[in-house]
Tab-separated table of C-alpha atoms in Angstrom:
chain	number	residue	atom	x	y	z
A	1	MET	CA	41.915	-26.459	17.091
A	2	SER	CA	38.025	-26.812	16.813
A	3	ALA	CA	37.292	-30.610	15.483
A	4	THR	CA	34.422	-28.980	13.107
A	5	VAL	CA	36.921	-26.952	11.252
A	6	ASN	CA	36.942	-27.941	7.510
A	7	PRO	CA	39.491	-25.322	6.108
A	8	PRO	CA	38.737	-24.614	2.195
A	9	VAL	CA	42.322	-26.071	0.350
A	10	ALA	CA	41.595	-23.290	-2.726
A	11	PHE	CA	40.607	-19.692	-3.030
A	12	THR	CA	36.966	-19.280	-3.558
A	13	GLN	CA	34.222	-16.591	-3.894
A	14	ASP	CA	32.186	-18.463	-1.639
A	15	GLU	CA	31.064	-17.630	1.875
A	16	LEU	CA	33.517	-18.843	4.370
A	17	GLY	CA	33.293	-19.256	8.087
A	18	TRP	CA	36.658	-18.196	10.269
A	19	VAL	CA	37.167	-19.957	13.500
A	20	SER	CA	39.724	-18.476	16.000
A	21	TRP	CA	42.633	-20.256	17.573
A	22	ILE	CA	42.146	-18.082	20.891
A	23	ASP	CA	39.392	-17.203	23.207
A	24	PRO	CA	37.387	-14.244	22.218
A	25	LEU	CA	35.360	-12.440	24.959
A	26	PRO	CA	32.197	-13.818	25.839
A	27	GLU	CA	29.840	-11.738	24.682
A	28	ALA	CA	28.451	-11.511	28.498
A	29	GLU	CA	31.978	-9.708	29.335
A	30	LEU	CA	31.478	-6.779	26.629
A	31	THR	CA	31.549	-3.578	28.508
A	32	GLU	CA	30.926	-0.055	26.934
A	33	ARG	CA	34.595	0.787	26.170
A	34	HIS	CA	34.465	-2.797	24.309
A	35	PHE	CA	31.071	-1.473	22.541
A	36	ASN	CA	32.819	1.414	21.354
A	37	GLY	CA	35.833	-0.873	19.949
A	38	LEU	CA	33.386	-2.596	18.086
A	39	VAL	CA	32.089	0.437	16.371
A	40	ASP	CA	29.065	-1.813	15.008
A	41	ARG	CA	27.037	-3.226	18.020
A	42	ALA	CA	26.084	-6.235	15.790
A	43	ARG	CA	29.878	-7.190	15.372
A	44	ALA	CA	29.246	-8.551	19.202
A	45	LYS	CA	28.352	-11.385	17.538
A	46	SER	CA	31.413	-12.259	15.480
A	47	ASP	CA	33.953	-14.225	17.152
A	48	TYR	CA	36.586	-12.437	15.239
A	49	PHE	CA	35.589	-9.052	16.563
A	50	ARG	CA	35.021	-10.209	19.620
A	51	LEU	CA	38.717	-11.566	19.973
A	52	LEU	CA	39.919	-8.498	18.425
A	53	VAL	CA	38.139	-6.251	20.552
A	54	ARG	CA	40.477	-7.786	23.653
A	55	ASP	CA	42.232	-4.048	22.586
A	56	PRO	CA	39.199	-2.053	21.869
A	57	GLU	CA	40.982	0.901	20.969
A	58	VAL	CA	43.343	-0.459	18.519
A	59	LEU	CA	39.941	-2.081	16.880
A	60	GLU	CA	38.266	0.984	16.976
A	61	ALA	CA	40.762	3.023	14.828
A	62	ARG	CA	41.358	0.322	12.786
A	63	THR	CA	37.642	-0.514	11.870
A	64	LYS	CA	37.531	3.334	11.230
A	65	THR	CA	40.439	3.406	8.965
A	66	ASP	CA	38.527	0.224	7.011
A	67	LYS	CA	35.534	1.866	6.325
A	68	ASP	CA	36.735	5.051	5.252
A	69	ILE	CA	39.324	3.273	2.695
A	70	PHE	CA	36.782	0.887	1.402
A	71	TYR	CA	33.281	2.968	1.648
A	72	ASN	CA	33.812	6.459	1.441
A	73	VAL	CA	33.271	6.676	-2.579
A	74	ALA	CA	32.458	10.406	-2.754
A	75	ASP	CA	35.353	10.508	-5.153
A	76	GLY	CA	38.466	8.521	-5.803
A	77	LEU	CA	38.672	5.109	-7.300
A	78	PRO	CA	35.043	2.570	-7.654
A	79	ARG	CA	34.441	0.713	-4.976
A	80	ALA	CA	35.205	-2.415	-7.402
A	81	GLU	CA	38.796	-1.659	-7.852
A	82	ARG	CA	39.496	-0.852	-4.412
A	83	GLU	CA	37.998	-4.367	-3.763
A	84	LEU	CA	40.164	-5.484	-6.607
A	85	ALA	CA	43.271	-4.234	-4.916
A	86	ALA	CA	42.352	-6.348	-1.258
A	87	ALA	CA	41.587	-9.496	-3.452
A	88	ALA	CA	45.025	-9.534	-5.011
A	89	THR	CA	46.962	-8.557	-2.004
A	90	SER	CA	44.938	-11.144	-0.006
A	91	ARG	CA	45.773	-13.668	-2.934
A	92	TYR	CA	49.397	-13.007	-2.958
A	93	ASN	CA	49.544	-13.130	0.874
A	94	GLY	CA	47.794	-16.455	0.913
A	95	CYS	CA	44.799	-15.541	2.794
A	96	ILE	CA	41.992	-17.679	1.466
A	97	TYR	CA	39.378	-16.069	3.745
A	98	CYS	CA	40.056	-12.448	2.733
A	99	ALA	CA	40.462	-13.312	-0.813
A	100	SER	CA	36.735	-14.892	-0.644
A	101	VAL	CA	34.881	-11.668	1.036
A	102	HIS	CA	36.467	-9.342	-0.892
A	103	ALA	CA	36.551	-11.017	-4.603
A	104	ARG	CA	32.867	-11.429	-3.639
A	105	PHE	CA	32.439	-8.024	-3.093
A	106	ALA	CA	34.796	-7.146	-6.386
A	107	SER	CA	32.406	-9.549	-8.429
A	108	THR	CA	29.462	-7.512	-7.112
A	109	TYR	CA	30.636	-3.868	-7.947
A	110	SER	CA	32.220	-4.773	-11.318
A	111	LYS	CA	30.025	-7.348	-12.714
A	112	ARG	CA	33.342	-9.448	-13.834
A	113	ARG	CA	32.823	-12.243	-11.701
A	114	GLU	CA	34.561	-14.570	-14.269
A	115	ASP	CA	37.647	-12.055	-14.147
A	116	VAL	CA	37.862	-11.735	-10.655
A	117	GLN	CA	37.499	-16.087	-10.473
A	118	ARG	CA	40.596	-16.360	-12.915
A	119	LEU	CA	42.808	-14.146	-10.429
A	120	LEU	CA	41.800	-16.837	-7.792
A	121	ASP	CA	42.419	-19.540	-10.014
A	122	GLU	CA	45.325	-18.396	-11.996
A	123	GLY	CA	46.862	-16.233	-9.294
A	124	ILE	CA	48.172	-12.705	-9.443
A	125	LYS	CA	49.385	-13.248	-13.042
A	126	ALA	CA	46.214	-13.840	-14.957
A	127	ASP	CA	45.307	-11.153	-17.615
A	128	LEU	CA	42.676	-9.163	-16.632
A	129	GLY	CA	42.908	-6.278	-18.927
A	130	GLU	CA	45.545	-3.103	-18.863
A	131	ARG	CA	43.488	-1.424	-16.205
A	132	TRP	CA	42.810	-4.223	-13.634
A	133	ASN	CA	46.231	-5.629	-14.437
A	134	ALA	CA	48.104	-2.496	-13.362
A	135	ILE	CA	46.109	-2.501	-9.730
A	136	VAL	CA	46.773	-6.066	-9.393
A	137	LYS	CA	50.537	-5.456	-10.080
A	138	ALA	CA	50.713	-2.138	-7.771
A	139	SER	CA	49.067	-4.283	-5.108
A	140	VAL	CA	51.398	-7.053	-5.196
A	141	ALA	CA	54.568	-4.858	-5.813
A	142	LEU	CA	52.929	-3.269	-2.284
A	143	ALA	CA	52.631	-6.509	-0.833
A	144	ALA	CA	56.114	-7.880	-1.192
A	145	THR	CA	58.467	-7.539	1.623
A	146	PRO	CA	60.659	-5.693	0.859
A	147	ILE	CA	58.274	-3.404	-0.699
A	148	ALA	CA	58.774	-3.756	-4.571
A	149	PHE	CA	56.118	-0.803	-5.450
A	150	GLY	CA	58.320	1.606	-7.307
A	151	PRO	CA	58.016	4.554	-9.830
A	152	SER	CA	56.884	2.340	-12.943
A	153	ASN	CA	54.272	0.844	-10.862
A	154	ILE	CA	52.774	4.647	-10.547
A	155	GLU	CA	53.340	5.152	-14.672
A	156	GLU	CA	51.227	1.883	-15.325
A	157	LEU	CA	48.414	2.766	-13.266
A	158	ARG	CA	48.434	6.260	-15.003
A	159	ARG	CA	48.426	4.816	-18.362
A	160	ALA	CA	45.925	2.809	-17.509
A	161	GLY	CA	43.736	5.795	-16.731
A	162	LEU	CA	44.217	6.395	-12.637
A	163	ASP	CA	44.550	10.002	-11.701
A	164	ASP	CA	46.695	10.480	-8.513
A	165	ALA	CA	43.573	10.539	-5.943
A	166	GLU	CA	42.925	7.135	-7.529
A	167	ILE	CA	46.222	5.919	-7.121
A	168	VAL	CA	46.035	6.779	-3.024
A	169	ASP	CA	42.933	4.647	-3.315
A	170	VAL	CA	45.052	1.598	-4.777
A	171	ILE	CA	48.185	2.218	-1.772
A	172	ASN	CA	45.413	2.524	0.887
A	173	GLY	CA	43.305	-0.355	-0.310
A	174	ALA	CA	46.399	-2.508	-1.072
A	175	SER	CA	48.224	-1.397	2.460
A	176	PHE	CA	45.239	-1.993	4.336
A	177	PHE	CA	44.763	-6.010	3.244
A	178	ASN	CA	48.446	-6.066	4.412
A	179	TRP	CA	47.140	-5.544	7.848
A	180	ALA	CA	43.982	-7.419	7.356
A	181	ASN	CA	45.259	-10.596	5.674
A	182	ARG	CA	48.039	-10.860	8.810
A	183	LEU	CA	45.267	-11.013	11.638
A	184	MET	CA	42.865	-13.504	9.553
A	185	LEU	CA	45.653	-15.899	8.760
A	186	SER	CA	47.558	-15.532	12.282
A	187	LEU	CA	44.753	-15.758	14.716
A	188	GLY	CA	42.308	-18.563	13.268
A	189	GLU	CA	41.755	-20.282	10.017
A	190	PRO	CA	38.572	-20.419	7.562
A	191	SER	CA	36.128	-23.008	7.625
A	192	LYS	CA	33.797	-24.056	4.388
B	1	MET	CA	45.074	16.247	14.807
B	2	SER	CA	47.506	18.190	17.324
B	3	THR	CA	50.082	15.381	16.992
B	4	THR	CA	52.416	15.381	14.137
B	5	ASP	CA	50.824	12.650	11.493
B	6	ILE	CA	53.188	9.784	11.314
B	7	ILE	CA	52.621	8.568	7.940
B	8	ASP	CA	53.098	12.505	6.327
B	9	THR	CA	56.151	13.010	8.382
B	10	LEU	CA	57.796	9.720	7.289
B	11	ALA	CA	56.082	9.807	3.747
B	12	GLY	CA	57.464	13.510	3.241
B	13	ILE	CA	53.842	15.054	2.920
B	14	LYS	CA	53.841	18.796	3.375
B	15	PRO	CA	51.114	20.664	4.636
B	16	GLY	CA	48.925	22.224	1.318
B	17	SER	CA	50.631	20.106	-1.363
B	18	ALA	CA	48.760	18.012	-3.622
B	19	LEU	CA	49.020	14.744	-1.855
B	20	ASP	CA	48.364	16.405	1.510
B	21	ALA	CA	45.109	17.709	-0.093
B	22	ILE	CA	44.180	13.917	-1.443
B	23	ARG	CA	44.750	12.622	1.981
B	24	ALA	CA	42.802	15.304	3.482
B	25	ARG	CA	39.641	13.631	1.011
B	26	ARG	CA	40.057	10.299	3.286
B	27	LEU	CA	40.208	12.501	6.775
B	28	GLN	CA	38.585	9.454	8.768
B	29	ALA	CA	41.550	6.840	7.127
B	30	ARG	CA	44.260	9.607	7.976
B	31	GLU	CA	42.778	10.326	11.541
B	32	ASN	CA	42.473	6.686	12.339
B	33	ALA	CA	45.893	5.249	11.176
B	34	GLN	CA	47.397	7.952	13.217
B	35	LYS	CA	45.312	6.762	16.061
B	36	SER	CA	46.091	3.099	15.485
B	37	TYR	CA	49.948	4.045	15.943
B	38	LEU	CA	48.881	6.141	19.069
B	39	ALA	CA	46.324	3.182	20.498
B	40	LEU	CA	49.531	0.741	19.936
B	41	PHE	CA	52.176	2.905	21.138
B	42	GLU	CA	50.796	4.987	23.649
B	43	PRO	CA	48.355	2.724	24.888
B	44	ILE	CA	45.929	2.928	27.744
B	45	ASP	CA	47.062	-0.171	29.385
B	46	ALA	CA	50.391	-1.421	28.693
B	47	SER	CA	50.269	-4.556	31.205
B	48	GLU	CA	49.975	-6.745	28.529
B	49	PHE	CA	52.632	-5.830	26.177
B	50	SER	CA	55.435	-3.194	27.808
B	51	LEU	CA	56.202	-0.288	26.062
B	52	VAL	CA	59.716	-1.430	25.360
B	53	GLU	CA	58.479	-4.651	24.193
B	54	ARG	CA	56.308	-2.767	21.248
B	55	ALA	CA	58.990	-0.484	20.795
B	56	ALA	CA	61.908	-3.567	19.956
B	57	VAL	CA	59.031	-5.526	18.172
B	58	ALA	CA	58.876	-2.652	16.243
B	59	LEU	CA	62.137	-2.179	15.227
B	60	PHE	CA	62.553	-5.748	14.262
B	61	VAL	CA	59.563	-5.717	11.926
B	62	ILE	CA	60.528	-2.444	9.957
B	63	GLY	CA	63.595	-3.237	10.077
B	64	LEU	CA	62.902	-6.449	7.940
B	65	HIS	CA	61.354	-4.135	5.629
B	66	ARG	CA	64.547	-2.464	4.743
B	67	GLU	CA	62.811	1.160	4.975
B	68	PRO	CA	65.679	3.158	6.042
B	69	ASN	CA	63.710	6.713	7.050
B	70	VAL	CA	60.849	4.305	8.636
B	71	THR	CA	63.521	1.660	10.602
B	72	ALA	CA	65.354	4.955	11.698
B	73	PHE	CA	61.868	6.359	13.408
B	74	TYR	CA	61.213	3.122	15.343
B	75	ARG	CA	64.996	3.049	15.947
B	76	ALA	CA	64.701	6.504	17.855
B	77	LYS	CA	61.385	5.017	19.576
B	78	LEU	CA	63.233	1.865	21.322
B	79	ALA	CA	65.870	4.274	22.223
B	80	ALA	CA	63.615	6.292	23.833
B	81	THR	CA	61.844	3.634	25.868
B	82	ALA	CA	62.843	3.005	29.534
B	83	ASP	CA	65.789	0.213	29.391
B	84	GLY	CA	64.954	0.315	25.064
B	85	ALA	CA	68.737	1.533	24.592
B	86	ARG	CA	70.488	-1.644	25.804
B	87	LEU	CA	68.696	-3.536	22.762
B	88	ILE	CA	69.101	-1.583	19.835
B	89	GLU	CA	72.485	-3.576	19.013
B	90	VAL	CA	70.535	-7.182	19.261
B	91	VAL	CA	67.512	-5.802	17.350
B	92	GLU	CA	69.598	-4.903	14.715
B	93	ALA	CA	71.652	-8.105	14.441
B	94	GLU	CA	68.381	-10.221	14.712
B	95	ILE	CA	67.520	-7.823	11.880
B	96	ALA	CA	70.406	-8.982	9.852
B	97	ARG	CA	69.749	-12.700	10.673
B	98	GLY	CA	66.387	-12.299	9.564
B	99	GLU	CA	66.277	-10.362	6.150
B	100	THR	CA	64.720	-12.390	3.498
B	101	SER	CA	61.963	-11.893	0.682
B	102	GLY	CA	58.498	-12.771	1.118
B	103	PRO	CA	55.796	-13.890	0.805
B	104	TYR	CA	56.382	-17.609	0.791
B	105	GLY	CA	54.825	-20.361	2.709
B	106	ALA	CA	52.680	-23.504	2.291
B	107	TYR	CA	49.106	-23.746	1.551
B	108	PRO	CA	47.028	-26.615	2.898
B	109	ALA	CA	47.352	-29.633	0.871
B	110	GLY	CA	45.664	-29.606	-2.441
B	111	PRO	CA	45.395	-27.729	-5.591
B	112	LEU	CA	47.374	-24.786	-4.003
B	113	SER	CA	50.303	-26.920	-3.068
B	114	PRO	CA	52.346	-26.364	-6.634
B	115	GLU	CA	52.479	-22.782	-4.927
B	116	ASN	CA	54.234	-23.632	-1.657
B	117	MET	CA	57.489	-22.095	-1.640
B	118	ALA	CA	60.225	-22.766	0.820
B	119	GLY	CA	62.349	-20.199	2.628
B	120	LEU	CA	63.706	-19.332	5.870
B	121	ILE	CA	62.284	-20.359	9.298
B	122	TYR	CA	63.700	-17.557	11.249
B	123	ARG	CA	65.067	-18.663	15.088
B	124	VAL	CA	66.684	-15.995	17.323
B	125	SER	CA	70.636	-16.783	17.718
B	126	ALA	CA	71.415	-18.271	20.965
B	127	GLU	CA	73.249	-15.835	22.341
B	128	ASP	CA	70.423	-12.935	21.561
B	129	LYS	CA	67.899	-15.282	23.432
B	130	SER	CA	69.573	-14.482	26.948
B	131	VAL	CA	69.254	-10.749	26.299
B	132	LEU	CA	65.383	-10.586	24.572
B	133	GLY	CA	64.385	-13.344	27.261
B	134	ALA	CA	61.547	-15.686	26.207
B	135	ARG	CA	58.757	-13.299	25.478
B	136	LEU	CA	60.844	-11.293	23.396
B	137	THR	CA	62.191	-14.271	21.702
B	138	ALA	CA	58.845	-15.501	21.195
B	139	ALA	CA	57.606	-12.571	19.921
B	140	PHE	CA	60.645	-12.131	17.126
B	141	GLU	CA	60.132	-15.503	15.774
B	142	HIS	CA	56.018	-14.879	15.236
B	143	ALA	CA	56.905	-11.697	14.064
B	144	HIS	CA	59.237	-12.633	11.406
B	145	LEU	CA	56.558	-15.333	10.029
B	146	LEU	CA	53.768	-12.613	10.055
B	147	VAL	CA	56.074	-10.401	7.991
B	148	PHE	CA	57.116	-13.254	5.576
B	149	ARG	CA	55.266	-16.151	5.725
B	150	PRO	CA	51.915	-15.271	7.155
B	151	ARG	CA	50.182	-18.369	5.345
B	152	ASP	CA	52.451	-20.810	7.355
B	153	ALA	CA	50.367	-19.481	10.524
B	154	ALA	CA	49.288	-22.335	12.535
B	155	SER	CA	47.579	-22.962	16.068
B	156	ALA	CA	50.813	-24.344	17.440
B	157	ASP	CA	52.242	-20.820	16.871
B	158	MET	CA	49.234	-19.048	19.544
B	159	LYS	CA	50.623	-21.978	21.706
B	160	ALA	CA	54.165	-21.002	21.695
B	161	LEU	CA	53.318	-17.559	22.292
B	162	LEU	CA	51.104	-18.297	25.183
B	163	ASP	CA	54.020	-20.800	26.595
B	164	ALA	CA	56.528	-17.899	26.666
B	165	GLY	CA	54.159	-15.648	28.880
B	166	TRP	CA	51.782	-13.917	26.457
B	167	SER	CA	48.095	-13.594	27.100
B	168	ASN	CA	45.239	-13.845	24.926
B	169	THR	CA	44.941	-10.122	24.935
B	170	GLY	CA	48.447	-9.207	24.715
B	171	ILE	CA	49.019	-11.927	21.783
B	172	VAL	CA	45.734	-9.985	20.056
B	173	THR	CA	47.755	-6.402	20.808
B	174	PHE	CA	50.881	-7.924	19.726
B	175	SER	CA	49.301	-9.212	16.166
B	176	GLN	CA	47.683	-5.724	15.586
B	177	LEU	CA	51.208	-4.109	16.106
B	178	VAL	CA	53.180	-6.213	13.459
B	179	ALA	CA	49.978	-5.889	11.508
B	180	PHE	CA	49.648	-2.397	11.688
B	181	LEU	CA	53.244	-1.711	10.895
B	182	SER	CA	53.030	-4.186	7.429
B	183	PHE	CA	49.990	-1.479	6.451
B	184	GLN	CA	51.568	1.817	7.690
B	185	VAL	CA	55.066	0.923	6.079
B	186	ARG	CA	53.336	0.367	3.007
B	187	VAL	CA	51.020	3.463	2.859
B	188	VAL	CA	54.486	5.511	3.625
B	189	SER	CA	56.247	3.868	0.999
B	190	GLY	CA	53.294	4.095	-1.729
B	191	LEU	CA	52.896	7.718	-0.778
B	192	ARG	CA	56.608	8.917	-0.928
B	193	THR	CA	57.230	6.896	-4.071
B	194	LEU	CA	53.933	9.087	-5.669
B	195	ALA	CA	55.178	12.183	-4.038
B	196	ALA	CA	58.708	11.378	-5.549
B	197	VAL	CA	57.110	11.097	-9.179
B	198	ASN	CA	55.613	14.455	-8.800
B	199	ALA	CA	58.568	15.959	-7.667
């Protein structure tokens, strides 16, 4: 572990760093295969992505999955609520780094920074209004192992006004963060 | 894609159904979830993490989620892997030993400490260690950590994998495999629940 790590001890919307516990690939060793895996060439500057690019095919597919689930907003759930699902999942799994990034995005897109902060401070039981409560609860039910998501979660999401395409976005967004959280938590640690 | 979509198959989504149409609106996500699966289970290079190891870890991880149809899929996958069939009984015994509920674990000391929750710290049984070998023993113990208490992960866990013979690249692929399966099984469960409500 690097001596410079100053790990945060609470959930925050501040920008955090992330320090890898094992060696990323050196930038000078990246080949075309690796750049394809990075998808965005600028990611070669990031330790996290130069670590994951040790398996370029998996990283490429994962990155493209991520981008479509969160950024393809031609229809379905508003961006803010996809980020809310990501933040709630990260809060529940305990990923301080992922929660910081996606809480910040949820605040930016929803303009409800204080509500997002209450999710971070009070946890997944914070009362954020019917619609957000339903999204948080469904995300948390999906994150539990064994999975606790059931018909009652779908009924609650529908009562809160979500249609099936939006419910699929909740399922995708929350599920994806069970992938992301496990990488960020196990390969390194956040730093203030 | 020409290959059968694993998530559609496991979630029971039929071509032409309403959920098929909804998934088609996130085509890039759907196709790349499939490509992730293929990259992990039909890799270009399996030298750092063998196919039988991948299938054994997958059965263990999915078995811990107690999703019977997804477990059956990965059990069949292990059975079809060269030398994999002999491991099934041992993997299933280890799933039974490892079953619990998560997430649990500890936060860094500070204001979150009251949320710390103790739970099972899983270790492979002494008799199964000899069947699984050092690499898979370390992999199962780390996979259990990732499934149930990812917030407990520490740099020492990386050292344990390295000491058991895992390379840096092997650790990255192994971590992706466990994390990807955590995603895949949830998408399947969520979509299957939605399909059932609508049926």
